Coordinates of C-alpha atoms in Angstrom, one line a residue:
M1 CA -209.6 -167.9 -158.5
T2 CA -211.5 -168.4 -155.2
T3 CA -214.2 -170.8 -154.2
N4 CA -217.2 -170.2 -152.0
S5 CA -217.7 -172.1 -148.8
P6 CA -221.2 -173.4 -148.0
G7 CA -221.8 -170.3 -146.0
G8 CA -221.1 -168.1 -148.9
A9 CA -217.7 -166.7 -147.7
P10 CA -214.8 -167.2 -150.0
S11 CA -212.4 -169.9 -148.9
P12 CA -208.7 -168.9 -148.8
R13 CA -206.3 -170.5 -151.3
P14 CA -204.0 -173.0 -149.7
A15 CA -200.6 -171.5 -148.8
R16 CA -197.8 -172.2 -151.2
P17 CA -194.6 -173.5 -149.7
A18 CA -191.9 -170.9 -149.7
E19 CA -189.4 -171.3 -152.5
R20 CA -185.7 -171.2 -151.9
R21 CA -184.1 -168.2 -153.6
I22 CA -181.9 -169.0 -156.5
T23 CA -178.3 -167.8 -156.0
I24 CA -175.3 -167.3 -158.3
T25 CA -173.9 -170.5 -156.9
D26 CA -176.9 -172.3 -158.3
V27 CA -176.4 -170.6 -161.7
A28 CA -172.7 -171.4 -161.7
R29 CA -173.3 -175.1 -161.0
A30 CA -176.0 -175.3 -163.7
A31 CA -174.0 -173.4 -166.3
G32 CA -170.8 -175.4 -165.5
V33 CA -168.7 -172.2 -164.9
S34 CA -167.2 -170.5 -161.8
I35 CA -169.0 -168.1 -159.5
A36 CA -166.7 -165.3 -160.8
V37 CA -167.8 -165.9 -164.4
V38 CA -171.4 -165.8 -163.4
S39 CA -170.9 -162.5 -161.4
Y40 CA -169.1 -160.9 -164.4
A41 CA -171.8 -162.1 -166.9
L42 CA -174.8 -161.0 -164.8
N43 CA -173.3 -157.6 -164.0
G44 CA -172.2 -156.9 -167.6
R45 CA -168.5 -156.7 -166.6
P46 CA -165.7 -157.4 -169.1
G47 CA -163.7 -160.6 -168.7
V48 CA -166.0 -163.2 -170.3
S49 CA -166.7 -163.9 -173.9
E50 CA -170.1 -162.9 -175.4
R51 CA -170.9 -166.6 -176.0
T52 CA -170.3 -167.4 -172.3
R53 CA -172.3 -164.4 -171.2
R54 CA -175.3 -165.5 -173.3
H55 CA -175.0 -169.0 -171.9
V56 CA -174.9 -167.7 -168.3
L57 CA -177.8 -165.3 -168.9
R58 CA -179.9 -168.1 -170.5
T59 CA -179.1 -170.5 -167.6
A60 CA -180.1 -167.8 -165.0
A61 CA -183.3 -167.1 -166.8
D62 CA -184.2 -170.9 -167.0
L63 CA -183.5 -171.2 -163.2
G64 CA -185.6 -168.1 -162.4
W65 CA -182.7 -166.1 -160.9
R66 CA -183.7 -162.5 -160.3
P67 CA -181.9 -159.7 -158.5
S68 CA -183.7 -158.0 -155.6
A69 CA -185.1 -154.5 -155.9
A70 CA -182.3 -153.3 -153.7
A71 CA -179.8 -154.9 -156.1
R72 CA -181.3 -153.2 -159.1
S73 CA -181.0 -149.8 -157.5
L74 CA -177.4 -150.4 -156.3
R75 CA -175.9 -152.4 -159.1
T76 CA -174.2 -149.6 -160.8
S77 CA -173.3 -147.4 -157.9
A78 CA -172.3 -149.3 -154.7
R79 CA -170.9 -146.6 -152.5
S80 CA -170.5 -148.5 -149.3
V81 CA -168.0 -150.9 -147.6
A82 CA -169.3 -153.8 -145.5
L83 CA -167.7 -154.7 -142.2
Q84 CA -168.8 -158.3 -141.4
V85 CA -168.5 -159.8 -137.9
V86 CA -169.5 -163.3 -136.7
H87 CA -171.5 -163.3 -133.4
A88 CA -171.1 -167.0 -132.7
A89 CA -169.3 -167.8 -129.5
E90 CA -170.8 -166.0 -126.5
G91 CA -167.4 -164.9 -125.2
A92 CA -165.9 -164.1 -128.6
A93 CA -164.1 -160.7 -128.9
G94 CA -165.1 -160.2 -132.6
P95 CA -168.1 -157.8 -132.0
A96 CA -166.2 -155.5 -129.7
R97 CA -163.3 -155.4 -132.1
A98 CA -165.6 -154.7 -135.0
L99 CA -167.2 -151.7 -133.2
A100 CA -163.8 -150.2 -132.5
L101 CA -162.7 -150.8 -136.1
A102 CA -165.9 -149.2 -137.4
A103 CA -165.3 -146.1 -135.4
G104 CA -161.9 -145.7 -137.1
M105 CA -163.0 -146.6 -140.6
R106 CA -166.1 -144.4 -140.8
A107 CA -164.4 -141.0 -141.0
V108 CA -161.8 -142.1 -143.5
L109 CA -164.3 -143.7 -145.8
A110 CA -166.5 -140.6 -145.6
E111 CA -163.6 -138.6 -147.0
H112 CA -164.0 -140.7 -150.2
D113 CA -167.8 -140.6 -150.3
L114 CA -168.1 -144.2 -149.0
A115 CA -170.5 -145.3 -146.3
L116 CA -169.9 -148.1 -143.8
G117 CA -172.3 -151.0 -143.3
L118 CA -172.1 -153.4 -140.4
E119 CA -173.2 -157.0 -141.1
V120 CA -173.6 -159.4 -138.2
T121 CA -174.0 -163.1 -138.9
D122 CA -174.5 -166.2 -136.7
D123 CA -171.6 -168.2 -138.2
R124 CA -169.1 -168.1 -141.0
D125 CA -171.2 -170.2 -143.4
E126 CA -174.0 -167.7 -143.2
G127 CA -171.4 -164.9 -143.6
A128 CA -170.2 -166.6 -146.8
R129 CA -173.8 -166.7 -148.2
E130 CA -174.3 -163.1 -147.3
L131 CA -171.0 -162.2 -149.0
E132 CA -172.0 -164.1 -152.2
T133 CA -175.5 -162.6 -152.3
G134 CA -174.4 -159.1 -151.4
W135 CA -171.7 -159.0 -154.1
S136 CA -174.0 -160.4 -156.8
E137 CA -176.5 -157.7 -156.0
R138 CA -173.8 -155.0 -155.7
R139 CA -174.8 -153.9 -152.2
H140 CA -171.2 -153.0 -151.3
A141 CA -168.1 -152.1 -153.2
A142 CA -165.8 -154.1 -150.8
Y143 CA -165.9 -156.3 -147.7
V144 CA -163.9 -156.4 -144.5
V145 CA -163.9 -159.3 -142.1
V146 CA -162.7 -159.0 -138.6
D147 CA -162.7 -162.6 -137.3
A148 CA -161.0 -164.7 -139.9
H149 CA -160.9 -168.4 -139.3
A150 CA -158.5 -171.2 -140.2
R151 CA -161.0 -172.7 -142.6
D152 CA -163.1 -169.7 -143.4
P153 CA -165.6 -170.3 -146.2
R154 CA -165.8 -166.5 -146.8
T155 CA -162.3 -166.7 -148.2
R156 CA -163.3 -169.2 -150.8
V157 CA -166.3 -167.2 -151.9
A158 CA -164.3 -164.0 -152.1
R159 CA -161.6 -165.7 -154.2
E160 CA -164.1 -167.4 -156.6
A161 CA -166.1 -164.3 -157.2
A162 CA -163.1 -161.9 -157.3
I163 CA -164.6 -159.8 -154.5
P164 CA -162.5 -156.9 -153.1
F165 CA -161.8 -158.4 -149.6
V166 CA -159.7 -157.3 -146.6
E167 CA -159.1 -159.6 -143.6
V168 CA -158.2 -158.0 -140.3
A169 CA -156.2 -160.8 -138.8
P170 CA -152.6 -161.7 -137.8
G171 CA -150.3 -163.6 -140.1
P172 CA -149.9 -163.5 -143.9
P173 CA -152.8 -164.6 -146.1
G174 CA -152.7 -168.1 -147.5
P175 CA -151.4 -168.7 -151.0
A176 CA -154.9 -169.1 -152.3
A177 CA -156.4 -166.3 -150.3
P178 CA -158.1 -163.4 -152.0
G179 CA -157.5 -159.7 -151.3
V180 CA -155.2 -158.5 -148.6
R181 CA -154.7 -159.2 -144.8
T182 CA -153.6 -156.5 -142.3
W183 CA -153.0 -156.5 -138.6
F184 CA -151.1 -154.6 -136.0
A185 CA -147.4 -153.9 -136.4
G186 CA -144.9 -155.6 -134.1
D187 CA -145.0 -158.9 -132.3
A188 CA -146.9 -158.2 -129.1
D189 CA -148.4 -161.7 -129.0
A190 CA -145.0 -163.4 -129.2
R191 CA -143.6 -161.0 -126.7
A192 CA -146.4 -161.8 -124.2
A193 CA -145.7 -165.5 -124.5
R194 CA -141.9 -165.0 -124.2
Y195 CA -142.4 -162.8 -121.2
L196 CA -144.2 -165.5 -119.3
V197 CA -141.5 -168.0 -120.2
E198 CA -138.7 -165.6 -119.2
L199 CA -140.4 -165.2 -115.8
G200 CA -139.9 -168.9 -115.3
H201 CA -143.3 -170.3 -116.1
R202 CA -143.3 -173.8 -117.7
R203 CA -146.9 -174.8 -117.1
I204 CA -149.1 -172.4 -119.1
A205 CA -152.7 -172.6 -120.1
V206 CA -154.2 -170.6 -123.0
L207 CA -157.9 -169.9 -122.6
V208 CA -159.6 -169.0 -125.9
S209 CA -163.2 -168.6 -127.1
D210 CA -162.5 -170.3 -130.5
A211 CA -159.3 -172.3 -131.0
Q212 CA -159.5 -171.8 -134.8
D213 CA -159.8 -168.0 -134.7
E214 CA -156.7 -166.6 -136.2
V215 CA -156.0 -164.4 -133.1
A216 CA -156.3 -167.4 -130.8
R217 CA -154.1 -169.5 -133.1
T218 CA -151.4 -166.8 -133.0
L219 CA -151.5 -166.7 -129.2
V220 CA -151.3 -170.5 -129.0
A221 CA -148.5 -170.8 -131.6
A222 CA -146.5 -168.0 -129.8
T223 CA -146.8 -169.8 -126.5
H224 CA -145.6 -173.1 -127.9
D225 CA -142.7 -171.4 -129.7
A226 CA -141.7 -169.5 -126.6
G227 CA -141.9 -172.5 -124.2
G228 CA -140.2 -175.0 -126.4
P229 CA -140.0 -178.7 -125.4
E230 CA -139.6 -178.0 -121.7
A231 CA -143.0 -176.2 -121.4
R232 CA -146.4 -177.7 -121.0
V233 CA -149.0 -175.7 -122.9
D234 CA -152.7 -176.6 -122.4
V235 CA -155.3 -175.0 -124.8
V236 CA -158.7 -174.7 -123.3
E237 CA -161.6 -173.6 -125.5
C238 CA -164.7 -171.9 -123.9
R239 CA -167.7 -171.1 -126.1
T240 CA -169.9 -169.4 -123.5
W241 CA -169.4 -167.3 -120.4
E242 CA -170.6 -170.3 -118.2
E243 CA -168.0 -172.5 -119.9
T244 CA -165.3 -169.9 -119.3
R245 CA -166.2 -169.6 -115.6
S246 CA -166.4 -173.4 -115.0
R247 CA -163.2 -174.3 -117.0
A248 CA -161.2 -171.5 -115.3
A249 CA -162.3 -173.0 -111.9
R250 CA -161.2 -176.5 -113.0
L251 CA -157.9 -175.2 -114.3
V252 CA -156.8 -173.9 -110.9
A253 CA -158.4 -176.5 -108.6
H254 CA -155.6 -179.1 -108.6
D255 CA -152.0 -179.3 -107.6
A256 CA -150.8 -179.7 -111.2
R257 CA -152.4 -176.4 -112.1
P258 CA -150.7 -174.0 -114.6
T259 CA -148.6 -171.3 -113.0
A260 CA -149.7 -168.9 -115.7
V261 CA -152.8 -168.4 -117.8
L262 CA -153.0 -166.4 -121.1
T263 CA -156.5 -165.5 -122.3
D264 CA -157.7 -164.1 -125.6
T265 CA -160.3 -161.7 -123.9
D266 CA -160.4 -159.5 -120.9
V267 CA -163.5 -161.2 -119.5
A268 CA -161.9 -164.6 -119.6
A269 CA -158.9 -163.2 -117.7
L270 CA -161.4 -161.8 -115.0
A271 CA -162.9 -165.3 -114.7
V272 CA -159.4 -166.8 -114.1
L273 CA -158.7 -164.1 -111.4
E274 CA -161.9 -165.0 -109.6
A275 CA -161.3 -168.7 -109.9
G276 CA -157.8 -168.2 -108.4
R277 CA -159.2 -166.1 -105.5
S278 CA -161.9 -168.8 -104.8
Q279 CA -159.1 -171.3 -104.4
G280 CA -157.1 -169.1 -102.0
L281 CA -154.4 -168.4 -104.6
E282 CA -152.4 -165.2 -104.4
V283 CA -152.1 -163.4 -107.8
P284 CA -149.4 -163.1 -109.2
W285 CA -147.2 -165.2 -106.9
D286 CA -149.3 -168.4 -107.0
L287 CA -150.9 -167.7 -110.4
S288 CA -150.0 -165.2 -113.2
V289 CA -152.7 -164.0 -115.5
L290 CA -152.2 -162.2 -118.8
S291 CA -155.0 -160.9 -121.0
G292 CA -154.7 -160.9 -124.7
E293 CA -157.0 -157.9 -124.9
D294 CA -156.8 -154.7 -122.9
S295 CA -159.8 -152.7 -121.7
A296 CA -160.8 -150.2 -119.0
T297 CA -161.8 -153.2 -116.9
C298 CA -158.2 -154.5 -117.0
R299 CA -157.0 -151.3 -115.4
L300 CA -159.8 -151.1 -112.8
V301 CA -159.5 -154.5 -111.2
A302 CA -157.0 -155.2 -108.3
P303 CA -154.4 -156.1 -109.1
A304 CA -154.6 -154.5 -112.6
L305 CA -154.3 -157.0 -115.4
T306 CA -151.2 -157.3 -117.5
A307 CA -152.5 -157.2 -121.0
V308 CA -151.8 -156.8 -124.7
H309 CA -153.2 -153.4 -125.8
R310 CA -154.5 -153.4 -129.4
P311 CA -155.7 -149.9 -130.6
F312 CA -158.5 -151.2 -132.9
Q313 CA -159.9 -147.7 -133.6
R314 CA -156.5 -146.6 -135.0
L315 CA -156.2 -149.8 -137.0
G316 CA -159.7 -149.1 -138.4
A317 CA -158.3 -145.9 -140.0
H318 CA -155.5 -147.9 -141.6
V319 CA -158.0 -150.6 -142.8
A320 CA -160.1 -147.9 -144.5
D321 CA -156.9 -146.6 -146.2
V322 CA -156.3 -150.2 -147.5
V323 CA -159.9 -150.5 -148.8
V324 CA -159.7 -147.1 -150.5
A325 CA -156.4 -148.1 -152.1
R326 CA -157.9 -151.3 -153.3
L327 CA -160.8 -149.4 -154.9
G328 CA -158.5 -146.9 -156.6
L329 CA -160.0 -143.9 -154.7
G330 CA -156.9 -142.7 -152.8
R331 CA -154.5 -140.0 -153.7
P332 CA -152.0 -141.1 -156.4
V333 CA -148.4 -141.6 -155.6
A334 CA -146.4 -139.0 -157.3
R335 CA -143.1 -140.4 -158.6
P336 CA -141.1 -138.5 -161.2
D337 CA -139.8 -141.6 -162.8
A338 CA -143.2 -143.4 -163.0
D339 CA -145.8 -143.4 -165.7
P340 CA -148.7 -141.3 -164.3
A341 CA -151.2 -143.8 -165.8
A342 CA -149.6 -146.6 -163.7
T343 CA -149.6 -144.9 -160.3
R344 CA -151.5 -146.5 -157.5
P345 CA -153.2 -144.8 -154.5
A346 CA -151.2 -144.5 -151.3
V347 CA -152.1 -145.9 -147.9
D348 CA -151.5 -142.9 -145.7
R349 CA -151.7 -144.2 -142.2
E350 CA -149.1 -146.8 -141.0
R351 CA -150.3 -149.8 -139.0
P352 CA -150.5 -149.1 -135.3
A353 CA -148.5 -151.4 -133.1
A354 CA -150.0 -153.6 -130.4
R355 CA -148.1 -153.3 -127.0
L356 CA -147.6 -155.5 -124.0
L357 CA -148.6 -153.5 -120.9
L358 CA -147.0 -154.9 -117.7
R359 CA -149.2 -154.5 -114.6
G360 CA -149.8 -156.4 -111.4
T361 CA -151.0 -159.9 -112.4
T362 CA -147.7 -161.4 -113.7
A363 CA -144.6 -162.4 -111.7
P364 CA -142.2 -165.3 -111.5
P365 CA -143.8 -168.4 -110.0
R366 CA -143.0 -169.3 -106.4
G367 CA -139.7 -171.1 -106.2
A368 CA -138.5 -170.0 -109.6

């Protein structure tokens, strides 16, 4: 209903405040059950009793929960895999890693009639909400995350909702982690740290964009393990390019500076090289620099950067195999002594190995 203003023109209705969308977390809280139970009940999946299913559906209706139009069309036929990346820290390597992984995943997934979707979020909390909503609406058949964190909320959501979930990160998954975790074969990170210590470095700085990122944590732990009690290891976190530049300059501006710097990205290593030159230091004799990520830039600078080479595109093909196996879409393993009904799909491609590439920015410290 509209009312007329004194001039005869209809006056507009006052705008109604935007209502927050009801999520399956809200339904779970109100129904007193887990997110996984709500997901099963709303999607008609087995695993919950009929009484519980009716209770969840009634609670959802009372709260006004509704799937989106996209969810209604995709609910029964999700044919895509989401690759989720957090674009938080300005200097983080996650986006570049994700693009290389996507290039490797795409062709393998296409062989199984699966599309690849890229989701970019501002932080991991937003990523957890996207994961929860996307799964409840059946947008994707599985999720892959490339920048796992020490306290990643996406892990909790995936566990509670029983979401097919693959973490691309070093180290074994935690005891309560869902899904699987995969990373490069070998111990290139530990070898890089040992190499610096074997050269004679005992004052080492580790420059990272996010100290809680699993890759950064692995680099730091490897450096501490390699150096032992005799080494001094300083961890410097830089969230933006400007922070990276300024903190690299401060690292090398005093007499007690580190004799070696290990970084998690190639750009951070370039910042250290420039800071050293500005102080009149000779690389590698006054300052060794090792990049935890290789790139064309590492090969083009002078001297060329010693770096850990990680073939993310090849790893992407392996990750896609893992996802396909998790969904049961791969080729069955033929074993004459096994029950054919109990066979599982094979993962065809082995994990590629990361390698330490020795170039011109590392050497024993002066006087060693």
